[in-house]
Amino acid sequence: QVQLVESGGGVVQPGRSLRLSCAASGFTFSSYGMHWVRQAPGKGLEWVAVISYDGSNKYYADSVKGRFTISRDNSKNTLYLQVNSLRAEDTAVYYCAKDPYYSDSRTYYCDHWGQGTLVTVSS
Amino acid sequence: DIVMTQSPDSLAVSLGERATINCRSSQTVLYSSKNKNYLAWYQQKPGQHPKLLIYWASTRESGVPDRFSGSGSGTDFTLTISSLQAEDVAVYYCQQYYSTPFTFGPGTKVDIK
């Protein structure tokens, strides 16, 4: 079965950086697009970024463009989110999620989700 | 960017009764050449990650009970729970995947009356 396990969260000071990881198993990781979605405490879902199955296409929310970078290592079945210049408003649970379609350079919705990793930005 | 709105913010429904949640997009999410609405619905129970319920506006995900249904086209969509069960207490989100950024609605909280 599909399993997505995020890691790398923690408490970080404003302006610092983190790299979040998402270890995937139970499916052919290299053939599916992947998303990051975040949720601030007590708030709704915010889509953050998406990467196509081969890494050729990447898109970002306006709120993170230029500060966050999505990437993947298909040899390690792992998705990443490099988060730089962190702000208090980046405090959230960060979920990775799988796109549903095989070897499609276009990306769509999220059919499987991880449990999330909490990032807290605080001095 | 496409802005998603939902109504109501919250609702309380008696067990066995119908719950209806509305979602509106600021521009169409209907891809005319494919005749598909790029709209999904998710359920998030307290303390859990979101779960996909509906995609292409009306296609139920495998394993989702048939009391959940989606309808609508263009800019106006509805999620209906035909007979509310206790386990349906959750926040429900719509999301457009027509164009990036793939925006979510603000969510609708469903409780038992």
PDB file of C-alpha atoms in Angstrom:
ATOM      1  CA  GLN A   1       0.000   0.000   0.000  1.00  0.00           C
ATOM      2  CA  VAL A   2       1.060   3.600  -0.547  1.00  0.00           C
ATOM      3  CA  GLN A   3       3.064   5.000   2.330  1.00  0.00           C
ATOM      4  CA  LEU A   4       4.386   8.542   2.642  1.00  0.00           C
ATOM      5  CA  VAL A   5       6.489   9.499   5.656  1.00  0.00           C
ATOM      6  CA  GLU A   6       7.561  13.102   6.157  1.00  0.00           C
ATOM      7  CA  SER A   7      10.491  14.188   8.293  1.00  0.00           C
ATOM      8  CA  GLY A   8      12.740  17.163   8.894  1.00  0.00           C
ATOM      9  CA  GLY A   9      10.379  19.440  10.771  1.00  0.00           C
ATOM     10  CA  GLY A  10      11.226  21.203  13.998  1.00  0.00           C
ATOM     11  CA  VAL A  11      11.616  24.548  15.680  1.00  0.00           C
ATOM     12  CA  VAL A  12      13.644  27.054  13.694  1.00  0.00           C
ATOM     13  CA  GLN A  13      14.398  30.750  14.057  1.00  0.00           C
ATOM     14  CA  PRO A  14      13.051  33.293  11.574  1.00  0.00           C
ATOM     15  CA  GLY A  15      15.289  33.671   8.553  1.00  0.00           C
ATOM     16  CA  ARG A  16      16.792  30.192   8.880  1.00  0.00           C
ATOM     17  CA  SER A  17      16.364  27.172   6.603  1.00  0.00           C
ATOM     18  CA  LEU A  18      15.178  23.577   6.756  1.00  0.00           C
ATOM     19  CA  ARG A  19      14.948  20.678   4.365  1.00  0.00           C
ATOM     20  CA  LEU A  20      11.841  18.548   4.620  1.00  0.00           C
ATOM     21  CA  SER A  21      11.855  15.001   3.272  1.00  0.00           C
ATOM     22  CA  CYS A  22       9.121  12.583   2.289  1.00  0.00           C
ATOM     23  CA  ALA A  23      10.023   8.902   1.984  1.00  0.00           C
ATOM     24  CA  ALA A  24       7.706   7.051  -0.372  1.00  0.00           C
ATOM     25  CA  SER A  25       6.958   3.347  -0.626  1.00  0.00           C
ATOM     26  CA  GLY A  26       4.303   1.000  -1.952  1.00  0.00           C
ATOM     27  CA  PHE A  27       4.209   2.478  -5.461  1.00  0.00           C
ATOM     28  CA  THR A  28       6.569   3.343  -8.324  1.00  0.00           C
ATOM     29  CA  PHE A  29       7.655   6.713  -6.981  1.00  0.00           C
ATOM     30  CA  SER A  30       9.517   7.719 -10.145  1.00  0.00           C
ATOM     31  CA  SER A  31       6.283   7.560 -12.171  1.00  0.00           C
ATOM     32  CA  TYR A  32       4.086   9.949 -10.178  1.00  0.00           C
ATOM     33  CA  GLY A  33       3.957  13.666  -9.557  1.00  0.00           C
ATOM     34  CA  MET A  34       4.161  14.785  -5.946  1.00  0.00           C
ATOM     35  CA  HIS A  35       2.773  17.716  -3.952  1.00  0.00           C
ATOM     36  CA  TRP A  36       3.496  19.592  -0.748  1.00  0.00           C
ATOM     37  CA  VAL A  37       0.509  21.007   1.131  1.00  0.00           C
ATOM     38  CA  ARG A  38       0.670  22.815   4.476  1.00  0.00           C
ATOM     39  CA  GLN A  39      -1.747  23.594   7.279  1.00  0.00           C
ATOM     40  CA  ALA A  40      -1.133  26.284   9.871  1.00  0.00           C
ATOM     41  CA  PRO A  41      -2.355  25.439  13.395  1.00  0.00           C
ATOM     42  CA  GLY A  42      -6.151  25.577  13.477  1.00  0.00           C
ATOM     43  CA  LYS A  43      -6.333  26.775   9.860  1.00  0.00           C
ATOM     44  CA  GLY A  44      -7.215  25.359   6.465  1.00  0.00           C
ATOM     45  CA  LEU A  45      -5.153  23.644   3.802  1.00  0.00           C
ATOM     46  CA  GLU A  46      -2.719  25.616   1.642  1.00  0.00           C
ATOM     47  CA  TRP A  47      -1.245  24.065  -1.469  1.00  0.00           C
ATOM     48  CA  VAL A  48       2.501  24.797  -1.557  1.00  0.00           C
ATOM     49  CA  ALA A  49       4.192  23.166  -4.546  1.00  0.00           C
ATOM     50  CA  VAL A  50       4.107  20.331  -7.059  1.00  0.00           C
ATOM     51  CA  ILE A  51       6.726  18.480  -9.091  1.00  0.00           C
ATOM     52  CA  SER A  52       6.146  16.228 -12.073  1.00  0.00           C
ATOM     53  CA  TYR A  53       7.212  12.595 -12.032  1.00  0.00           C
ATOM     54  CA  ASP A  54      10.526  13.295 -13.744  1.00  0.00           C
ATOM     55  CA  GLY A  55      11.233  16.614 -12.045  1.00  0.00           C
ATOM     56  CA  SER A  56      10.908  18.582 -15.276  1.00  0.00           C
ATOM     57  CA  ASN A  57       7.947  20.700 -14.129  1.00  0.00           C
ATOM     58  CA  LYS A  58       7.739  22.529 -10.801  1.00  0.00           C
ATOM     59  CA  TYR A  59       5.120  25.025  -9.632  1.00  0.00           C
ATOM     60  CA  TYR A  60       4.738  27.016  -6.439  1.00  0.00           C
ATOM     61  CA  ALA A  61       2.232  29.007  -4.436  1.00  0.00           C
ATOM     62  CA  ASP A  62       2.849  32.739  -4.638  1.00  0.00           C
ATOM     63  CA  SER A  63       3.442  32.849  -0.871  1.00  0.00           C
ATOM     64  CA  VAL A  64       6.537  30.630  -1.110  1.00  0.00           C
ATOM     65  CA  LYS A  65       7.882  31.364  -4.592  1.00  0.00           C
ATOM     66  CA  GLY A  66      11.568  32.272  -4.453  1.00  0.00           C
ATOM     67  CA  ARG A  67      11.984  30.918  -0.909  1.00  0.00           C
ATOM     68  CA  PHE A  68      10.957  27.258  -1.224  1.00  0.00           C
ATOM     69  CA  THR A  69      12.307  24.665  -3.661  1.00  0.00           C
ATOM     70  CA  ILE A  70      10.688  21.332  -4.405  1.00  0.00           C
ATOM     71  CA  SER A  71      12.860  18.497  -5.678  1.00  0.00           C
ATOM     72  CA  ARG A  72      12.989  14.733  -5.827  1.00  0.00           C
ATOM     73  CA  ASP A  73      15.499  11.902  -5.935  1.00  0.00           C
ATOM     74  CA  ASN A  74      13.843   9.049  -7.790  1.00  0.00           C
ATOM     75  CA  SER A  75      16.763   6.722  -6.997  1.00  0.00           C
ATOM     76  CA  LYS A  76      15.980   7.182  -3.282  1.00  0.00           C
ATOM     77  CA  ASN A  77      12.167   7.332  -3.577  1.00  0.00           C
ATOM     78  CA  THR A  78      12.276  10.632  -1.744  1.00  0.00           C
ATOM     79  CA  LEU A  79      10.625  14.014  -2.184  1.00  0.00           C
ATOM     80  CA  TYR A  80      12.144  17.174  -0.713  1.00  0.00           C
ATOM     81  CA  LEU A  81      11.137  20.690   0.168  1.00  0.00           C
ATOM     82  CA  GLN A  82      13.946  23.147   0.827  1.00  0.00           C
ATOM     83  CA  VAL A  83      12.481  25.983   2.882  1.00  0.00           C
ATOM     84  CA  ASN A  84      14.579  29.140   3.172  1.00  0.00           C
ATOM     85  CA  SER A  85      14.141  32.556   4.761  1.00  0.00           C
ATOM     86  CA  LEU A  86      11.521  31.171   7.102  1.00  0.00           C
ATOM     87  CA  ARG A  87       8.863  33.459   8.533  1.00  0.00           C
ATOM     88  CA  ALA A  88       6.448  33.070  11.425  1.00  0.00           C
ATOM     89  CA  GLU A  89       3.621  32.584   8.923  1.00  0.00           C
ATOM     90  CA  ASP A  90       5.371  29.469   7.565  1.00  0.00           C
ATOM     91  CA  THR A  91       4.577  27.692  10.841  1.00  0.00           C
ATOM     92  CA  ALA A  92       2.472  24.708   9.800  1.00  0.00           C
ATOM     93  CA  VAL A  93       2.189  20.976   9.387  1.00  0.00           C
ATOM     94  CA  TYR A  94       3.677  20.131   6.001  1.00  0.00           C
ATOM     95  CA  TYR A  95       2.121  17.191   4.162  1.00  0.00           C
ATOM     96  CA  CYS A  96       3.483  15.437   1.123  1.00  0.00           C
ATOM     97  CA  ALA A  97       0.914  13.911  -1.187  1.00  0.00           C
ATOM     98  CA  LYS A  98       0.907  11.763  -4.292  1.00  0.00           C
ATOM     99  CA  ASP A  99      -0.572  12.702  -7.653  1.00  0.00           C
ATOM    100  CA  PRO A 100      -2.847  10.033  -9.146  1.00  0.00           C
ATOM    101  CA  TYR A 101      -1.703   9.563 -12.729  1.00  0.00           C
ATOM    102  CA  TYR A 102       1.136   7.409 -14.026  1.00  0.00           C
ATOM    103  CA  SER A 103       3.895   9.101 -16.019  1.00  0.00           C
ATOM    104  CA  ASP A 104       1.837  12.216 -16.691  1.00  0.00           C
ATOM    105  CA  SER A 105       3.826  15.444 -16.893  1.00  0.00           C
ATOM    106  CA  ARG A 106       0.662  17.327 -16.005  1.00  0.00           C
ATOM    107  CA  THR A 107      -0.301  17.179 -12.320  1.00  0.00           C
ATOM    108  CA  TYR A 108      -3.712  17.009 -10.711  1.00  0.00           C
ATOM    109  CA  TYR A 109      -5.104  16.302  -7.230  1.00  0.00           C
ATOM    110  CA  CYS A 110      -3.752  14.416  -4.198  1.00  0.00           C
ATOM    111  CA  ASP A 111      -4.874  10.825  -3.849  1.00  0.00           C
ATOM    112  CA  HIS A 112      -2.645   9.751  -0.938  1.00  0.00           C
ATOM    113  CA  TRP A 113      -1.283  11.841   1.921  1.00  0.00           C
ATOM    114  CA  GLY A 114       1.392  11.456   4.566  1.00  0.00           C
ATOM    115  CA  GLN A 115       0.892  12.199   8.244  1.00  0.00           C
ATOM    116  CA  GLY A 116       2.785  15.470   8.053  1.00  0.00           C
ATOM    117  CA  THR A 117       5.764  17.097   9.758  1.00  0.00           C
ATOM    118  CA  LEU A 118       5.440  20.196  11.929  1.00  0.00           C
ATOM    119  CA  VAL A 119       7.574  23.246  11.249  1.00  0.00           C
ATOM    120  CA  THR A 120       7.535  25.944  13.930  1.00  0.00           C
ATOM    121  CA  VAL A 121       9.199  29.246  13.166  1.00  0.00           C
ATOM    122  CA  SER A 122       9.935  31.085  16.382  1.00  0.00           C
ATOM    123  CA  SER A 123      12.699  33.059  17.992  1.00  0.00           C
TER     124      SER A 123
ATOM    125  CA  ASP B   1      -4.889  32.774  -9.252  1.00  0.00           C
ATOM    126  CA  ILE B   2      -8.220  30.994  -8.908  1.00  0.00           C
ATOM    127  CA  VAL B   3      -9.913  31.818  -5.607  1.00  0.00           C
ATOM    128  CA  MET B   4     -12.086  29.126  -4.044  1.00  0.00           C
ATOM    129  CA  THR B   5     -14.917  29.939  -1.665  1.00  0.00           C
ATOM    130  CA  GLN B   6     -17.127  27.594   0.332  1.00  0.00           C
ATOM    131  CA  SER B   7     -20.451  27.934   2.074  1.00  0.00           C
ATOM    132  CA  PRO B   8     -21.479  27.601   4.765  1.00  0.00           C
ATOM    133  CA  ASP B   9     -18.469  27.920   7.057  1.00  0.00           C
ATOM    134  CA  SER B  10     -20.024  25.290   9.281  1.00  0.00           C
ATOM    135  CA  LEU B  11     -23.210  23.296   9.590  1.00  0.00           C
ATOM    136  CA  ALA B  12     -24.832  20.942  12.061  1.00  0.00           C
ATOM    137  CA  VAL B  13     -27.035  18.175  10.738  1.00  0.00           C
ATOM    138  CA  SER B  14     -29.020  15.470  12.504  1.00  0.00           C
ATOM    139  CA  LEU B  15     -27.908  11.884  12.088  1.00  0.00           C
ATOM    140  CA  GLY B  16     -29.440  10.418   8.946  1.00  0.00           C
ATOM    141  CA  GLU B  17     -30.195  13.810   7.439  1.00  0.00           C
ATOM    142  CA  ARG B  18     -28.675  15.411   4.348  1.00  0.00           C
ATOM    143  CA  ALA B  19     -25.680  17.734   4.464  1.00  0.00           C
ATOM    144  CA  THR B  20     -24.904  20.031   1.537  1.00  0.00           C
ATOM    145  CA  ILE B  21     -21.675  21.988   1.061  1.00  0.00           C
ATOM    146  CA  ASN B  22     -21.162  24.510  -1.701  1.00  0.00           C
ATOM    147  CA  CYS B  23     -17.931  25.485  -3.439  1.00  0.00           C
ATOM    148  CA  ARG B  24     -17.409  28.259  -5.942  1.00  0.00           C
ATOM    149  CA  SER B  25     -14.373  29.112  -8.059  1.00  0.00           C
ATOM    150  CA  SER B  26     -13.522  32.630  -9.222  1.00  0.00           C
ATOM    151  CA  GLN B  27     -13.171  31.352 -12.775  1.00  0.00           C
ATOM    152  CA  THR B  28     -14.179  28.227 -14.581  1.00  0.00           C
ATOM    153  CA  VAL B  29     -12.411  24.957 -13.803  1.00  0.00           C
ATOM    154  CA  LEU B  30     -14.099  23.198 -16.708  1.00  0.00           C
ATOM    155  CA  TYR B  31     -11.574  22.149 -19.320  1.00  0.00           C
ATOM    156  CA  SER B  32     -13.895  22.293 -22.320  1.00  0.00           C
ATOM    157  CA  SER B  33     -11.835  20.202 -24.719  1.00  0.00           C
ATOM    158  CA  LYS B  34     -11.795  17.341 -22.208  1.00  0.00           C
ATOM    159  CA  ASN B  35     -15.266  18.056 -20.780  1.00  0.00           C
ATOM    160  CA  LYS B  36     -13.868  17.643 -17.286  1.00  0.00           C
ATOM    161  CA  ASN B  37     -14.144  19.816 -14.202  1.00  0.00           C
ATOM    162  CA  TYR B  38     -10.792  19.997 -12.415  1.00  0.00           C
ATOM    163  CA  LEU B  39     -12.289  19.973  -8.923  1.00  0.00           C
ATOM    164  CA  ALA B  40     -11.665  17.648  -5.959  1.00  0.00           C
ATOM    165  CA  TRP B  41     -13.184  17.262  -2.499  1.00  0.00           C
ATOM    166  CA  TYR B  42     -11.325  16.166   0.630  1.00  0.00           C
ATOM    167  CA  GLN B  43     -12.378  15.175   4.127  1.00  0.00           C
ATOM    168  CA  GLN B  44     -10.213  15.914   7.153  1.00  0.00           C
ATOM    169  CA  LYS B  45     -11.185  14.397  10.477  1.00  0.00           C
ATOM    170  CA  PRO B  46      -9.803  15.872  13.714  1.00  0.00           C
ATOM    171  CA  GLY B  47      -6.118  15.054  14.165  1.00  0.00           C
ATOM    172  CA  GLN B  48      -5.832  13.283  10.817  1.00  0.00           C
ATOM    173  CA  HIS B  49      -4.445  14.028   7.388  1.00  0.00           C
ATOM    174  CA  PRO B  50      -6.864  14.911   4.592  1.00  0.00           C
ATOM    175  CA  LYS B  51      -8.486  12.137   2.600  1.00  0.00           C
ATOM    176  CA  LEU B  52      -9.592  12.297  -1.025  1.00  0.00           C
ATOM    177  CA  LEU B  53     -13.335  11.847  -1.468  1.00  0.00           C
ATOM    178  CA  ILE B  54     -14.228  13.068  -4.962  1.00  0.00           C
ATOM    179  CA  TYR B  55     -12.285  14.048  -8.094  1.00  0.00           C
ATOM    180  CA  TRP B  56     -13.317  15.363 -11.517  1.00  0.00           C
ATOM    181  CA  ALA B  57     -16.110  17.027  -9.498  1.00  0.00           C
ATOM    182  CA  SER B  58     -18.251  13.904  -9.326  1.00  0.00           C
ATOM    183  CA  THR B  59     -16.114  10.741  -9.385  1.00  0.00           C
ATOM    184  CA  ARG B  60     -16.042   9.016  -6.034  1.00  0.00           C
ATOM    185  CA  GLU B  61     -12.653   7.704  -4.890  1.00  0.00           C
ATOM    186  CA  SER B  62     -12.430   3.955  -4.360  1.00  0.00           C
ATOM    187  CA  GLY B  63     -13.686   2.947  -0.931  1.00  0.00           C
ATOM    188  CA  VAL B  64     -15.627   6.144  -0.290  1.00  0.00           C
ATOM    189  CA  PRO B  65     -19.212   5.393   0.825  1.00  0.00           C
ATOM    190  CA  ASP B  66     -21.868   6.150  -1.770  1.00  0.00           C
ATOM    191  CA  ARG B  67     -23.634   8.554   0.579  1.00  0.00           C
ATOM    192  CA  PHE B  68     -20.983  11.048  -0.588  1.00  0.00           C
ATOM    193  CA  SER B  69     -21.644  12.608  -3.982  1.00  0.00           C
ATOM    194  CA  GLY B  70     -20.311  15.559  -5.932  1.00  0.00           C
ATOM    195  CA  SER B  71     -22.016  17.656  -8.560  1.00  0.00           C
ATOM    196  CA  GLY B  72     -21.723  20.902 -10.461  1.00  0.00           C
ATOM    197  CA  SER B  73     -19.811  22.329 -13.383  1.00  0.00           C
ATOM    198  CA  GLY B  74     -17.918  25.433 -14.409  1.00  0.00           C
ATOM    199  CA  THR B  75     -17.697  27.553 -11.273  1.00  0.00           C
ATOM    200  CA  ASP B  76     -20.334  26.101  -8.917  1.00  0.00           C
ATOM    201  CA  PHE B  77     -20.041  22.768  -7.162  1.00  0.00           C
ATOM    202  CA  THR B  78     -21.735  20.829  -4.385  1.00  0.00           C
ATOM    203  CA  LEU B  79     -20.717  18.029  -2.054  1.00  0.00           C
ATOM    204  CA  THR B  80     -23.691  16.144  -0.633  1.00  0.00           C
ATOM    205  CA  ILE B  81     -23.738  13.668   2.221  1.00  0.00           C
ATOM    206  CA  SER B  82     -27.093  11.999   1.731  1.00  0.00           C
ATOM    207  CA  SER B  83     -27.467  10.511   5.201  1.00  0.00           C
ATOM    208  CA  LEU B  84     -25.035  11.885   7.766  1.00  0.00           C
ATOM    209  CA  GLN B  85     -23.261   9.355   9.972  1.00  0.00           C
ATOM    210  CA  ALA B  86     -21.347  10.046  13.170  1.00  0.00           C
ATOM    211  CA  GLU B  87     -18.059   9.235  11.442  1.00  0.00           C
ATOM    212  CA  ASP B  88     -18.656  12.013   8.893  1.00  0.00           C
ATOM    213  CA  VAL B  89     -17.870  14.729  11.447  1.00  0.00           C
ATOM    214  CA  ALA B  90     -14.983  16.515   9.757  1.00  0.00           C
ATOM    215  CA  VAL B  91     -13.888  19.557   7.809  1.00  0.00           C
ATOM    216  CA  TYR B  92     -14.480  19.326   4.075  1.00  0.00           C
ATOM    217  CA  TYR B  93     -12.357  21.156   1.490  1.00  0.00           C
ATOM    218  CA  CYS B  94     -12.728  21.683  -2.220  1.00  0.00           C
ATOM    219  CA  GLN B  95      -9.660  22.193  -4.410  1.00  0.00           C
ATOM    220  CA  GLN B  96      -9.198  23.237  -8.015  1.00  0.00           C
ATOM    221  CA  TYR B  97      -6.430  21.669 -10.070  1.00  0.00           C
ATOM    222  CA  TYR B  98      -7.287  23.478 -13.294  1.00  0.00           C
ATOM    223  CA  SER B  99      -4.306  25.811 -13.050  1.00  0.00           C
ATOM    224  CA  THR B 100      -1.412  26.393 -10.685  1.00  0.00           C
ATOM    225  CA  PRO B 101      -1.407  27.353  -7.893  1.00  0.00           C
ATOM    226  CA  PHE B 102      -3.846  24.545  -7.072  1.00  0.00           C
ATOM    227  CA  THR B 103      -5.931  26.410  -4.518  1.00  0.00           C
ATOM    228  CA  PHE B 104      -8.131  25.038  -1.749  1.00  0.00           C
ATOM    229  CA  GLY B 105     -11.348  26.444  -0.387  1.00  0.00           C
ATOM    230  CA  PRO B 106     -11.374  27.595   3.256  1.00  0.00           C
ATOM    231  CA  GLY B 107     -13.200  24.507   4.471  1.00  0.00           C
ATOM    232  CA  THR B 108     -16.643  23.678   5.858  1.00  0.00           C
ATOM    233  CA  LYS B 109     -16.968  22.094   9.283  1.00  0.00           C
ATOM    234  CA  VAL B 110     -19.707  19.475   9.617  1.00  0.00           C
ATOM    235  CA  ASP B 111     -21.041  18.518  13.051  1.00  0.00           C
ATOM    236  CA  ILE B 112     -23.912  16.506  14.457  1.00  0.00           C
ATOM    237  CA  LYS B 113     -26.954  18.446  15.610  1.00  0.00           C
TER     238      LYS B 113
END
